[in-house]
């Protein structure tokens, strides 16, 4: 039975592209669509090049209407994947869909509102952490609090900059995110 993924992203979309390419020839998992809250996000260009339909929504659409939920239902989405999506997901989505997120650190450390992208890697370096990594987790109504599905670690050396940590973490994202999504969808 076919499983449809909708990816939500706010930025450049490197994880979106990696996920879409991973599932391009998959026998039953399909990246159906890309949703963004940022009409200028490069992820929309990536989606177009990959022939994936994309949808842009406003803050009002997302938080105060059923517009996004209705489109997801119409498209028969089985899983929402947050790949660099920066807004807290409202209850009308969390109660209607299974949603996974990737966080660029080992939660519960360095998570929560405002902790994304380079801010996370800078916090890891400032805290003199000896390791970082990724956490793939289900989402709930709180930032970075949902049940952990998977973590992968990388070392952080005393000489590492935030940019160096980011490079290590991105490598883990590209290596594991799509595989974990596949496991989530095949467990249903």
C-alpha angles and dihedrals in degrees: 000000000000118000119204124209126200114197120208116202137162103191145028097331104224091145090045090055093047091050094046092050092047091055098038094105098025113136096227112001116085133181096226103177149350123228125195137180089202117073089195095052114129088221087078091060090048090051091050092051089050091048092241116146113242134201129198120203136185128233089255092051090051102043105026108032140046092236096112093041091051093051090049091051092047090053091048094235116191098183136019114210119199108210108173094334110155107195126089107251114241125235094252087069099037093054094046103042143036105244131189129190136190120221121194096229141048103276137246083041118075097006136121138073113345094014106120140118117347092357088069094048091047090052091050091053094043090051090053091235116181092209141024134169142140135309120201110195145160113256131232133173093296130071111263096343102110124112113291115241100178142354131193124188138212129185122255113209122208088245095052119116123211088259091055091050089049091055092052092047093048089054089055091048093054092044099050115016099081092042092053091047088053091051091049091052096045092052092063 
